[in-house]
């Protein structure tokens, strides 16, 4: 009964916190008064002139997006149509769009409740931090787990790596974060300044919690230990106010040459009936980040896969998790079960630990203000753990690109502890993969070992195949329709021989969207469910050019027949039309190196002797650049 009550309270909390209404958005001005433009010239003074010409004030650049500025005027008496005509007619304005609100939710799992919570056994004390003994996902309670301790014993702690938490802010002077806080990785998009300190109203602790998972200082006898306890940590305050495409674009493009990893534990509503994703500016930020960030190696965007399991939601309907530019992370409980909030989709790459039922252990981290918590929850907690692990890997090899990191995750994640959960398949190259957990639990030690030997992945090729459709296909009654797309070579040039991402962009109108199931089957026989039925989704609008994505065919040769299956699993009176379909294959012509055989030989070697749990722990670790007290780090 207590569990049901807590779940109901959590569902109510999610509805209340589902995002700003139009009324809330109007607090920063009439919607037509806020406009984002891209100019021919990336020059702030010139932007001032253009803004003034149209009766606006230039509020500055949108993040680091080239030529993109935010114009604003509060007292607008000009009609939206006239404003649009003026901007359309200005040759210096490449494009413009009026700022509109977006609903975004933080991906917590449960309300705080310590009653009846199962405790973990205390491990031998390895750090003096009082809550380390409760960090079951780091201290060995779950066996091999994510092998973070082994990564520490190899001398890696995230040194010189910069992580930014995109959320509701960060308490940068928190006792367990201050030594690692990086002001250059921080910004307040909501208020337009460089101080992302959260508004202390009880609702804005989410970002500080996520930050502590990544980079809480080790050995200072306070709270617990971050996965990458010597990484530089910053935060962007963007969820504590109206969220728009401008807000997201600003956050995702913040100082892309300084920040290595962005961690996001939020997204569209996880209500089982929403289709939503990044707008034009957020998409620009992602693309600019992966192509130009980190001096061309690409920023790494870690994304929480979603908490809509209770509503039978699917992360395939979340445009952030289906982006090829994000590393989408799911969750598993301490006993390697599927959490009740987990969403399934074939774009999930891997999993880390998080909370389970109300009486099961959750995640230990920093909290607002100046405190700690032992019950951070949901996929919100999984993404920052992944960000910390990625920071360890980047310390070991800073030359890894964003695609290198995804290759490494696919090759080294461990499915074995999770195989008792249903839904696993074996793809065409023999890898086990799941729509619940991706390729398994992240393994920090294996990621580092392979990452140190990794050769930069070959050039990405993109091959697009259009399903020719002279007229829309009727979808009436109780149907199961297959369409076939033949892949032979590549219309755009060099072929893809080794798959990475598979994207299917579709437009479908259907009388009840939640009754529609869509699957794709590769020539190797790997079947992925791109869209499962969603009981709550009663929309009759369908979707327009939605980019479904799968990573489950990773490594396969795409040559041959691809089969797309559409099925009505609901009311036989449903009606609809299938308008267009575009299959895009991302991958390489040559195999990534080292080869599978070389990888197996390398990862099969014995691990180094464990340095933890010994009476001489401090002196043992001294030779591995680990120091207690101040959370030592080197400036970026």
Coordinates of C-alpha atoms in Angstrom, one line a residue:
X1 CA 0.0 0.0 0.0
X2 CA 2.8 2.4 0.9
X3 CA 4.4 1.8 -2.5
X4 CA 1.2 2.5 -4.3
X5 CA 0.7 5.7 -2.4
X6 CA 4.2 6.9 -3.2
X7 CA 3.7 6.0 -6.8
X8 CA 0.5 8.1 -6.9
X9 CA 2.2 11.0 -5.2
X10 CA 5.1 10.8 -7.7
X11 CA 2.7 10.8 -10.7
X12 CA 1.0 13.9 -9.3
X13 CA 4.4 15.5 -8.8
X14 CA 5.3 14.8 -12.4
X15 CA 2.0 16.5 -13.6
X16 CA 2.7 19.5 -11.5
X17 CA 6.3 19.7 -12.6
X18 CA 5.5 18.9 -16.2
X19 CA 6.7 22.3 -17.5
X20 CA 5.7 25.9 -17.9
X21 CA 2.3 26.8 -19.2
X22 CA 1.7 29.6 -21.7
X23 CA 0.9 31.8 -18.9
X24 CA 4.2 31.2 -17.2
X25 CA 6.0 31.8 -20.4
X26 CA 4.4 35.2 -20.7
X27 CA 6.2 36.3 -17.6
X28 CA 9.3 37.0 -19.7
X29 CA 7.3 38.8 -22.3
X30 CA 4.7 38.2 -25.0
X31 CA 5.6 35.2 -27.1
X32 CA 5.7 37.3 -30.3
X33 CA 8.1 39.7 -28.5
X34 CA 10.8 37.1 -28.3
X35 CA 12.4 36.1 -31.6
X36 CA 15.6 34.1 -32.4
X37 CA 17.4 35.0 -35.7
X38 CA 20.3 33.7 -37.6
X39 CA 22.3 36.5 -39.3
X40 CA 24.7 36.3 -42.2
X41 CA 27.4 37.8 -40.1
X42 CA 28.4 36.5 -36.6
X43 CA 29.0 39.9 -35.1
X44 CA 27.4 41.2 -31.9
X45 CA 27.6 44.9 -32.9
X46 CA 26.0 44.2 -36.2
X47 CA 23.3 42.2 -34.5
X48 CA 22.6 45.2 -32.3
X49 CA 22.0 47.3 -35.5
X50 CA 19.7 44.7 -37.0
X51 CA 17.7 44.3 -33.8
X52 CA 17.3 48.1 -33.4
X53 CA 16.2 48.4 -37.0
X54 CA 13.2 46.1 -36.3
X55 CA 12.4 47.7 -32.9
X56 CA 14.1 45.0 -30.9
X57 CA 16.9 44.8 -28.3
X58 CA 19.7 42.3 -29.0
X59 CA 19.9 40.1 -25.8
X60 CA 23.1 38.4 -27.1
X61 CA 24.1 35.2 -28.7
X62 CA 22.4 31.9 -28.2
X63 CA 25.1 29.8 -26.6
X64 CA 28.0 29.5 -29.1
X65 CA 25.8 29.0 -32.2
X66 CA 27.3 30.9 -35.1
X67 CA 25.3 34.0 -36.1
X68 CA 22.3 33.1 -33.8
X69 CA 21.0 35.9 -31.6
X70 CA 18.0 36.4 -29.3
X71 CA 16.0 39.6 -29.9
X72 CA 13.5 40.9 -27.4
X73 CA 11.1 43.7 -26.9
X74 CA 8.5 43.8 -24.1
X75 CA 6.2 46.5 -25.2
X76 CA 5.2 45.2 -28.6
X77 CA 2.2 46.8 -30.4
X78 CA 3.2 45.4 -33.8
X79 CA 1.3 42.4 -35.0
X80 CA 3.0 39.0 -35.2
X81 CA 2.3 39.0 -38.9
X82 CA 3.9 42.4 -39.5
X83 CA 7.0 41.3 -37.5
X84 CA 7.3 38.2 -39.6
X85 CA 7.0 40.1 -42.8
X86 CA 9.7 42.6 -41.7
X87 CA 12.1 39.8 -40.8
X88 CA 11.3 37.7 -43.9
X89 CA 12.1 40.7 -46.0
X90 CA 15.5 41.5 -44.4
X91 CA 18.3 40.0 -46.5
X92 CA 20.6 39.9 -43.5
X93 CA 18.3 37.6 -41.6
X94 CA 18.8 34.0 -42.8
X95 CA 15.9 32.7 -40.8
X96 CA 13.9 33.5 -37.7
X97 CA 11.5 31.9 -35.3
X98 CA 9.3 33.1 -32.5
X99 CA 10.1 31.7 -29.1
X100 CA 7.5 29.3 -27.8
X101 CA 7.4 27.3 -24.6
X102 CA 8.3 23.6 -24.3
X103 CA 7.3 21.2 -21.5
X104 CA 10.3 19.5 -20.0
X105 CA 10.5 17.2 -16.9
X106 CA 13.3 16.0 -14.7
X107 CA 13.7 12.3 -14.7
X108 CA 13.5 11.4 -11.0
X109 CA 12.2 8.1 -10.1
X110 CA 10.4 8.6 -6.7
X111 CA 9.6 11.1 -4.1
X112 CA 12.0 11.2 -1.2
X113 CA 11.0 8.6 1.4
X114 CA 13.4 6.8 3.7
X115 CA 10.7 4.6 5.3
X116 CA 11.2 0.9 4.8
X117 CA 14.2 1.4 2.6
X118 CA 16.4 -1.7 2.3
X119 CA 19.9 -1.0 3.5
X120 CA 23.1 -2.3 1.8
X121 CA 25.7 -4.1 3.7
X122 CA 28.7 -2.0 4.6
X123 CA 31.8 -2.7 2.7
X124 CA 35.3 -2.4 4.1
X125 CA 35.9 1.3 4.4
X126 CA 38.0 2.5 1.5
X127 CA 37.3 6.2 1.6
X128 CA 36.7 8.1 4.8
X129 CA 33.6 9.8 3.3
X130 CA 30.8 8.6 5.6
X131 CA 28.3 7.6 2.9
X132 CA 30.7 5.7 0.7
X133 CA 29.7 2.5 2.6
X134 CA 26.2 3.1 1.1
X135 CA 27.4 3.6 -2.4
X136 CA 26.6 0.0 -3.3
X137 CA 27.1 0.6 -7.0
X138 CA 30.7 1.7 -6.5
X139 CA 31.9 -0.2 -3.4
X140 CA 31.6 -3.8 -4.6
X141 CA 28.2 -4.7 -3.1
X142 CA 26.9 -5.7 -6.5
X143 CA 29.9 -7.8 -7.4
X144 CA 31.8 -6.7 -10.5
X145 CA 29.3 -4.0 -11.1
X146 CA 30.5 -1.2 -13.3
X147 CA 34.2 -1.8 -12.4
X148 CA 34.7 1.8 -11.3
X149 CA 37.0 0.8 -8.4
X150 CA 39.2 -1.0 -10.9
X151 CA 39.4 2.1 -13.0
X152 CA 40.4 4.1 -9.9
X153 CA 43.1 1.5 -9.1
X154 CA 44.5 2.0 -12.6
X155 CA 45.0 5.7 -11.6
X156 CA 42.0 7.3 -13.3
X157 CA 39.7 9.8 -11.6
X158 CA 38.5 12.1 -14.3
X159 CA 41.5 14.5 -14.0
X160 CA 41.5 17.3 -16.6
X161 CA 38.1 16.3 -17.9
X162 CA 35.2 18.9 -17.8
X163 CA 31.6 17.9 -17.3
X164 CA 28.6 20.2 -17.3
X165 CA 25.2 19.2 -15.9
X166 CA 22.3 20.8 -17.9
X167 CA 19.5 21.1 -15.3
X168 CA 18.1 23.4 -12.7
X169 CA 21.4 24.8 -11.6
X170 CA 24.3 23.7 -9.3
X171 CA 25.4 24.7 -5.9
X172 CA 29.0 25.3 -6.8
X173 CA 30.1 26.1 -3.3
X174 CA 28.7 22.8 -1.9
X175 CA 31.3 21.3 0.5
X176 CA 31.6 18.2 -1.7
X177 CA 31.7 20.0 -5.0
X178 CA 33.6 23.3 -4.4
X179 CA 37.1 21.9 -5.0
X180 CA 36.0 20.6 -8.4
X181 CA 33.7 23.4 -9.4
X182 CA 34.4 24.9 -12.9
X183 CA 32.8 28.3 -13.5
X184 CA 33.7 28.1 -17.2
X185 CA 31.5 25.0 -17.5
X186 CA 28.6 26.9 -15.9
X187 CA 25.9 29.4 -16.9
X188 CA 22.5 30.6 -15.9
X189 CA 20.4 30.6 -19.1
X190 CA 17.2 31.3 -17.1
X191 CA 18.4 34.7 -15.7
X192 CA 21.1 35.4 -18.3
X193 CA 24.2 35.4 -16.1
X194 CA 27.1 33.2 -15.2
X195 CA 25.9 32.2 -11.7
X196 CA 23.9 28.9 -11.9
X197 CA 23.1 28.8 -8.2
X198 CA 19.7 27.1 -7.8
X199 CA 16.7 29.0 -6.6
X200 CA 16.3 27.5 -3.1
X201 CA 12.6 26.7 -3.1
X202 CA 12.8 23.0 -2.4
X203 CA 12.3 22.0 -6.1
X204 CA 15.7 22.9 -7.5
X205 CA 18.2 20.3 -6.1
X206 CA 18.1 18.0 -9.1
X207 CA 21.2 19.5 -10.8
X208 CA 23.2 19.5 -7.7
X209 CA 22.4 15.9 -7.1
X210 CA 23.4 14.9 -10.6
X211 CA 26.7 16.9 -10.2
X212 CA 27.7 15.0 -7.1
X213 CA 27.3 11.7 -8.8
X214 CA 29.9 12.8 -11.3
X215 CA 32.5 14.7 -9.2
X216 CA 31.8 14.7 -5.5
X217 CA 35.2 15.1 -3.9
X218 CA 36.8 11.9 -2.5
X219 CA 38.6 11.6 0.8
X220 CA 37.2 14.7 2.5
X221 CA 35.1 12.9 5.1
X222 CA 31.9 14.5 3.7
X223 CA 29.0 12.8 1.9
X224 CA 30.2 10.2 -0.6
X225 CA 32.5 9.9 -3.6
X226 CA 31.9 10.9 -7.2
X227 CA 32.6 8.4 -10.0
X228 CA 35.1 10.9 -11.5
X229 CA 36.1 12.5 -8.3
X230 CA 38.8 14.7 -9.8
X231 CA 36.8 15.9 -12.8
X232 CA 35.9 19.5 -13.2
X233 CA 32.2 20.0 -12.8
X234 CA 29.9 22.8 -13.8
X235 CA 26.2 23.3 -14.3
X236 CA 23.7 25.1 -16.5
X237 CA 20.6 26.6 -14.9
X238 CA 18.0 26.1 -17.6
X239 CA 15.0 24.2 -16.1
X240 CA 14.2 26.7 -13.3
X241 CA 12.0 28.8 -15.6
X242 CA 10.3 28.7 -19.0
X243 CA 12.1 26.3 -21.3
X244 CA 12.2 27.0 -25.1
X245 CA 14.3 26.0 -28.0
X246 CA 16.5 29.0 -27.4
X247 CA 17.1 27.9 -23.8
X248 CA 18.0 24.4 -24.9
X249 CA 20.2 25.6 -27.7
X250 CA 22.1 27.9 -25.4
X251 CA 22.7 25.1 -22.9
X252 CA 23.7 22.5 -25.4
X253 CA 26.2 24.8 -27.1
X254 CA 27.8 26.4 -24.0
X255 CA 31.6 26.7 -24.4
X256 CA 31.9 23.6 -26.6
X257 CA 35.7 23.9 -26.7
X258 CA 36.0 23.9 -22.9
X259 CA 33.3 21.4 -21.9
X260 CA 34.0 17.7 -22.8
X261 CA 30.8 16.0 -21.6
X262 CA 27.2 17.3 -21.2
X263 CA 24.9 15.3 -19.0
X264 CA 21.1 15.8 -19.3
X265 CA 18.5 14.1 -17.0
X266 CA 15.4 15.6 -18.5
X267 CA 13.2 15.5 -21.6
X268 CA 9.7 15.7 -22.9
X269 CA 6.8 14.5 -20.7
X270 CA 7.1 10.8 -19.9
X271 CA 3.3 10.4 -20.0
X272 CA 2.9 7.7 -22.7
X273 CA 1.2 10.1 -25.1
X274 CA 3.8 12.7 -26.1
X275 CA 5.9 12.9 -29.3
X276 CA 8.5 15.7 -28.8
X277 CA 12.1 16.5 -29.4
X278 CA 14.7 19.1 -30.0
X279 CA 13.9 22.2 -32.1
X280 CA 16.0 23.9 -34.7
X281 CA 18.4 25.5 -32.3
X282 CA 18.9 22.4 -30.1
X283 CA 19.6 20.4 -33.3
X284 CA 22.1 23.0 -34.4
X285 CA 23.8 22.8 -31.0
X286 CA 24.1 19.0 -31.2
X287 CA 25.5 19.1 -34.7
X288 CA 28.0 21.9 -33.9
X289 CA 29.0 20.1 -30.8
X290 CA 29.8 16.8 -32.4
X291 CA 31.5 18.3 -35.5
X292 CA 33.4 21.2 -33.9
X293 CA 33.4 20.7 -30.1
X294 CA 36.6 19.4 -28.3
X295 CA 38.7 20.7 -31.1
X296 CA 36.9 18.6 -33.7
X297 CA 36.7 15.4 -31.6
X298 CA 33.1 16.1 -30.7
X299 CA 31.3 16.9 -27.4
X300 CA 29.8 13.9 -25.7
X301 CA 26.1 14.2 -24.8
X302 CA 24.8 11.8 -22.2
X303 CA 21.0 11.5 -22.0
X304 CA 18.7 9.8 -19.5
X305 CA 16.4 7.5 -21.5
X306 CA 13.2 8.3 -19.6
X307 CA 11.0 7.4 -16.7
X308 CA 7.6 6.7 -18.3
X309 CA 7.5 3.0 -17.7
X310 CA 4.4 3.3 -15.5
X311 CA 2.6 4.8 -18.5
X312 CA 4.0 2.2 -21.0
X313 CA 5.9 5.1 -22.6
X314 CA 8.7 4.5 -25.1
X315 CA 11.9 6.5 -25.5
X316 CA 11.4 6.1 -29.2
X317 CA 9.0 9.0 -28.9
X318 CA 11.7 11.2 -27.3
X319 CA 13.6 13.1 -29.9
X320 CA 16.6 13.6 -27.7
X321 CA 17.2 9.9 -26.9
X322 CA 16.7 8.9 -30.6
X323 CA 19.3 11.4 -31.8
X324 CA 22.5 9.7 -33.1
X325 CA 24.4 12.5 -31.3
X326 CA 23.4 11.4 -27.8
X327 CA 24.5 8.5 -25.7
X328 CA 21.2 7.3 -24.3
X329 CA 21.5 5.6 -20.9
X330 CA 18.9 3.3 -19.1
X331 CA 18.8 2.0 -15.6
X332 CA 19.0 -1.3 -13.7
X333 CA 18.3 -1.9 -10.0
X334 CA 20.8 -3.2 -7.4
X335 CA 19.6 -6.8 -8.0
X336 CA 19.8 -6.4 -11.8
X337 CA 16.1 -6.1 -12.5
X338 CA 14.2 -3.8 -14.7
X339 CA 13.1 -0.7 -12.7
X340 CA 9.4 0.1 -12.8
X341 CA 10.0 3.4 -14.5
X342 CA 12.2 2.1 -17.3
X343 CA 11.2 2.9 -20.9
X344 CA 12.1 0.6 -23.7
X345 CA 13.5 1.6 -27.1
X346 CA 16.1 0.4 -29.6
X347 CA 18.2 3.6 -29.4
X348 CA 19.4 2.9 -25.8
X349 CA 23.1 2.1 -25.8
X350 CA 23.8 1.0 -22.2
X351 CA 22.7 1.1 -18.6
X352 CA 24.0 2.0 -15.2
X353 CA 22.7 1.4 -11.7
X354 CA 19.8 3.4 -10.1
X355 CA 16.9 3.0 -7.8
X356 CA 14.3 0.3 -7.8
X357 CA 11.3 -0.1 -5.5
X358 CA 10.7 2.2 -2.6
X359 CA 12.3 -0.2 -0.2
X360 CA 15.4 -0.8 -2.3
X361 CA 18.7 1.2 -2.2
X362 CA 19.0 4.2 -4.4
X363 CA 21.9 6.6 -5.3
X364 CA 24.0 8.6 -2.9
X365 CA 25.0 12.1 -3.8
X366 CA 25.2 15.8 -2.9
X367 CA 22.0 17.7 -2.1
X368 CA 20.7 21.2 -1.5
X369 CA 21.8 23.1 0.5
X370 CA 25.2 21.8 1.7
X371 CA 23.8 18.4 2.5
X372 CA 23.7 14.8 1.2
X373 CA 21.1 12.3 0.1
X374 CA 21.0 8.6 -0.1
X375 CA 17.9 8.4 -2.4
X376 CA 18.5 10.0 -5.8
X377 CA 16.5 8.0 -8.2
X378 CA 15.4 7.2 -11.8
X379 CA 17.2 7.5 -15.1
X380 CA 18.1 10.9 -13.8
X381 CA 20.6 9.2 -11.6
X382 CA 21.9 6.8 -14.3
X383 CA 23.0 9.5 -16.9
X384 CA 25.4 11.3 -14.5
X385 CA 27.0 8.0 -13.5
X386 CA 27.6 7.3 -17.2
X387 CA 29.0 10.8 -17.6
X388 CA 31.4 10.1 -14.7
X389 CA 32.5 6.8 -16.3
X390 CA 33.0 8.5 -19.7
X391 CA 35.2 11.1 -17.9
X392 CA 37.4 8.3 -16.6
X393 CA 37.8 7.1 -20.2
X394 CA 38.6 10.5 -21.6
X395 CA 41.3 10.9 -19.0
X396 CA 42.8 7.7 -20.2
X397 CA 42.6 8.8 -23.9
X398 CA 41.6 12.4 -24.6
X399 CA 41.8 11.8 -28.3
X400 CA 38.6 9.7 -28.4
X401 CA 35.9 11.2 -30.6
X402 CA 32.1 11.1 -29.8
X403 CA 31.7 8.2 -32.2
X404 CA 34.7 6.4 -30.7
X405 CA 33.0 6.5 -27.4
X406 CA 29.8 5.0 -28.7
X407 CA 31.8 2.2 -30.4
X408 CA 33.6 1.5 -27.1
X409 CA 30.3 1.4 -25.2
X410 CA 28.8 -1.1 -27.6
X411 CA 31.9 -3.3 -27.5
X412 CA 32.5 -3.3 -23.7
X413 CA 29.1 -3.1 -22.0
X414 CA 28.3 -6.2 -20.0
X415 CA 24.9 -7.9 -20.6
X416 CA 25.6 -10.9 -18.4
X417 CA 24.2 -9.7 -15.0
X418 CA 21.0 -8.6 -16.8
X419 CA 20.2 -11.7 -18.9
X420 CA 17.5 -13.0 -16.6
X421 CA 15.3 -10.1 -17.8
X422 CA 13.2 -10.9 -20.9
X423 CA 13.7 -9.2 -24.2
X424 CA 17.3 -9.9 -25.1
X425 CA 18.2 -10.6 -28.7
X426 CA 21.4 -11.5 -30.5
X427 CA 22.1 -9.3 -33.5
X428 CA 23.8 -10.2 -36.8
X429 CA 27.3 -9.9 -35.4
X430 CA 26.6 -12.0 -32.3
X431 CA 26.1 -9.2 -29.8
X432 CA 23.4 -9.4 -27.1
X433 CA 21.3 -6.3 -27.0
X434 CA 18.0 -5.2 -25.4
X435 CA 15.5 -2.4 -25.8
X436 CA 15.5 -2.2 -22.0
X437 CA 19.2 -2.1 -21.2
X438 CA 21.0 -1.5 -24.6
X439 CA 24.2 -3.6 -24.7
X440 CA 24.4 -4.0 -21.0
X441 CA 26.0 -2.3 -17.9
X442 CA 28.8 0.1 -18.5
X443 CA 32.2 -1.4 -17.6
X444 CA 34.7 1.4 -16.7
X445 CA 37.7 -0.9 -16.6
X446 CA 37.0 -2.4 -20.0
X447 CA 36.2 1.0 -21.5
X448 CA 39.6 2.3 -20.4
X449 CA 41.6 -0.8 -21.5
X450 CA 40.1 -0.8 -25.0
X451 CA 40.0 3.0 -25.1
X452 CA 43.7 3.3 -24.6
X453 CA 44.4 1.1 -27.6
X454 CA 41.5 2.4 -29.8
X455 CA 42.3 3.8 -33.2
X456 CA 40.1 6.6 -34.3
X457 CA 37.0 5.2 -36.0
X458 CA 36.9 5.5 -39.8
X459 CA 35.0 8.3 -41.5
X460 CA 31.3 8.2 -41.0
X461 CA 29.3 7.5 -44.2
X462 CA 25.6 8.3 -44.6
X463 CA 23.4 6.4 -47.0
X464 CA 19.8 7.3 -47.5
X465 CA 17.2 5.2 -49.3
X466 CA 13.7 6.6 -50.1
X467 CA 10.7 4.2 -50.2
X468 CA 9.0 5.2 -53.4
X469 CA 5.3 5.8 -52.7
X470 CA 3.3 7.4 -55.6
X471 CA 0.3 7.7 -53.4
X472 CA -0.1 7.4 -49.6
X473 CA -0.8 3.9 -48.4
X474 CA -4.2 3.4 -46.7
X475 CA -4.0 1.9 -43.2
X476 CA -7.5 0.7 -42.5
X477 CA -8.9 -2.0 -40.3
X478 CA -6.9 -4.8 -38.6
X479 CA -3.8 -4.7 -40.8
X480 CA -0.2 -5.9 -40.7
X481 CA 1.6 -4.3 -43.6
X482 CA 5.2 -5.0 -44.7
X483 CA 7.2 -2.7 -46.9
X484 CA 10.6 -3.6 -48.3
X485 CA 13.5 -1.3 -48.8
X486 CA 16.4 -2.7 -50.9
X487 CA 19.9 -1.6 -49.9
X488 CA 22.6 -2.1 -52.5
X489 CA 25.5 0.2 -52.4
X490 CA 24.9 3.8 -51.5
X491 CA 23.2 6.5 -53.6
X492 CA 25.3 9.2 -52.0
X493 CA 28.8 7.7 -52.6
X494 CA 30.9 5.4 -50.4
X495 CA 28.8 2.5 -49.0
X496 CA 28.2 1.6 -45.4
X497 CA 29.6 -1.9 -44.7
X498 CA 29.6 -1.7 -40.9
X499 CA 26.5 -0.2 -39.4
X500 CA 26.4 2.2 -36.5
X501 CA 23.0 4.0 -36.4
X502 CA 19.8 3.0 -38.3
X503 CA 17.3 5.8 -38.7
X504 CA 13.8 5.5 -40.2
X505 CA 12.1 8.8 -40.8
X506 CA 8.3 8.3 -41.3
X507 CA 5.1 10.3 -41.7
X508 CA 1.9 8.5 -40.7
X509 CA -1.6 9.8 -39.9
X510 CA -3.6 7.4 -37.7
X511 CA -6.9 7.7 -35.9
X512 CA -5.4 6.4 -32.7
X513 CA -1.6 6.7 -32.6
X514 CA -1.3 4.5 -29.5
X515 CA -2.6 1.5 -31.4
X516 CA 0.1 1.6 -34.0
X517 CA 3.2 -0.7 -33.8
X518 CA 6.2 -0.2 -36.1
X519 CA 9.1 -2.7 -36.4
X520 CA 12.2 -2.8 -38.6
X521 CA 14.1 -6.0 -39.6
X522 CA 17.6 -5.9 -41.0
X523 CA 18.9 -8.2 -43.7
X524 CA 20.7 -10.1 -40.9
X525 CA 17.3 -10.8 -39.3
X526 CA 17.7 -8.3 -36.3
X527 CA 14.2 -7.1 -35.5
X528 CA 13.8 -3.8 -33.6
X529 CA 10.5 -2.4 -32.3
X530 CA 10.7 1.2 -33.2
X531 CA 7.2 2.1 -31.9
X532 CA 5.3 -0.1 -29.4
X533 CA 1.6 0.4 -28.6
X534 CA 1.0 3.1 -26.0
X535 CA -2.2 2.8 -24.1
X536 CA -2.3 6.5 -23.1
X537 CA -1.7 7.8 -26.6
X538 CA -5.1 8.7 -28.1
X539 CA -3.9 11.2 -30.5
X540 CA -5.4 11.2 -34.0
X541 CA -2.6 13.3 -35.4
X542 CA 0.0 10.6 -36.0
X543 CA 3.5 12.0 -36.6
X544 CA 5.3 13.9 -39.4
X545 CA 8.8 13.0 -40.4
X546 CA 9.6 11.4 -37.0
X547 CA 13.2 10.1 -36.8
X548 CA 12.9 6.6 -35.2
X549 CA 16.4 5.2 -34.5
X550 CA 18.0 1.9 -33.6
X551 CA 21.5 1.0 -32.5
X552 CA 20.7 -2.7 -32.3
X553 CA 22.1 -3.5 -35.7
X554 CA 25.5 -2.1 -34.8
X555 CA 28.3 -3.8 -36.8
X556 CA 26.0 -5.5 -39.3
X557 CA 26.4 -5.3 -43.1
X558 CA 23.2 -3.4 -44.2
X559 CA 23.2 -4.9 -47.8
X560 CA 20.0 -6.6 -48.7
X561 CA 16.3 -6.3 -47.9
X562 CA 15.1 -4.2 -44.9
X563 CA 11.5 -4.9 -43.9
X564 CA 9.4 -2.2 -42.2
X565 CA 6.2 -3.6 -40.5
X566 CA 3.2 -1.5 -39.6
X567 CA 0.5 -3.1 -37.5
X568 CA -2.8 -2.0 -35.9
X569 CA -3.0 -3.7 -32.5
X570 CA -6.1 -1.9 -31.4
X571 CA -9.6 -1.0 -32.6
X572 CA -10.3 -2.6 -36.1
X573 CA -12.2 0.6 -37.0
X574 CA -8.9 2.6 -36.9
X575 CA -8.1 4.5 -40.1
X576 CA -5.0 6.1 -41.4
X577 CA -2.5 6.8 -44.1
X578 CA 1.2 6.1 -44.5
X579 CA 2.7 9.1 -46.3
X580 CA 6.5 8.7 -46.6
X581 CA 9.5 6.7 -45.4
X582 CA 13.2 7.4 -45.5
X583 CA 15.8 4.8 -44.3
X584 CA 19.2 6.4 -43.4
X585 CA 22.2 4.2 -42.5
X586 CA 25.1 5.6 -40.6
X587 CA 28.4 3.7 -40.5
X588 CA 31.7 3.0 -42.0
X589 CA 33.2 1.3 -45.1
X590 CA 36.0 -0.2 -43.1
X591 CA 35.9 -2.0 -39.8
X592 CA 36.7 0.0 -36.7
X593 CA 40.0 -1.0 -35.0
X594 CA 41.2 -2.9 -33.0
X595 CA 39.4 -5.9 -34.5
X596 CA 37.1 -8.1 -32.5
X597 CA 39.8 -10.7 -32.1
X598 CA 42.3 -8.2 -30.8
X599 CA 39.7 -6.7 -28.5
X600 CA 38.9 -10.1 -27.0
X601 CA 42.6 -10.8 -26.4
X602 CA 43.1 -7.5 -24.7
X603 CA 40.0 -7.6 -22.5
X604 CA 40.6 -11.2 -21.6
X605 CA 43.8 -10.3 -19.8
X606 CA 43.8 -10.5 -16.1
X607 CA 42.8 -7.4 -14.2
X608 CA 45.5 -5.7 -12.1
X609 CA 45.6 -6.6 -8.4
X610 CA 42.9 -4.9 -6.4
X611 CA 44.2 -2.1 -4.2
X612 CA 41.0 -1.7 -2.2
X613 CA 40.1 -2.9 1.2
X614 CA 43.7 -3.2 2.4
X615 CA 45.0 -1.8 5.7
X616 CA 47.5 0.2 3.8
X617 CA 44.9 1.7 1.5
X618 CA 46.1 5.3 1.6
X619 CA 49.8 4.5 1.0
X620 CA 48.8 1.9 -1.7
X621 CA 46.9 4.5 -3.6
X622 CA 49.5 7.2 -3.3
X623 CA 51.3 5.8 -6.4
X624 CA 48.1 6.1 -8.4
X625 CA 47.6 9.9 -8.1
X626 CA 44.9 9.6 -5.5
X627 CA 45.1 12.0 -2.6
X628 CA 42.7 12.5 0.2
X629 CA 41.5 15.8 1.4
X630 CA 41.2 18.4 -1.3
X631 CA 40.1 16.5 -4.4
X632 CA 43.2 17.3 -6.3
X633 CA 42.8 18.2 -9.9
X634 CA 44.7 20.0 -12.7
X635 CA 43.1 23.0 -14.4
X636 CA 41.8 22.5 -17.9

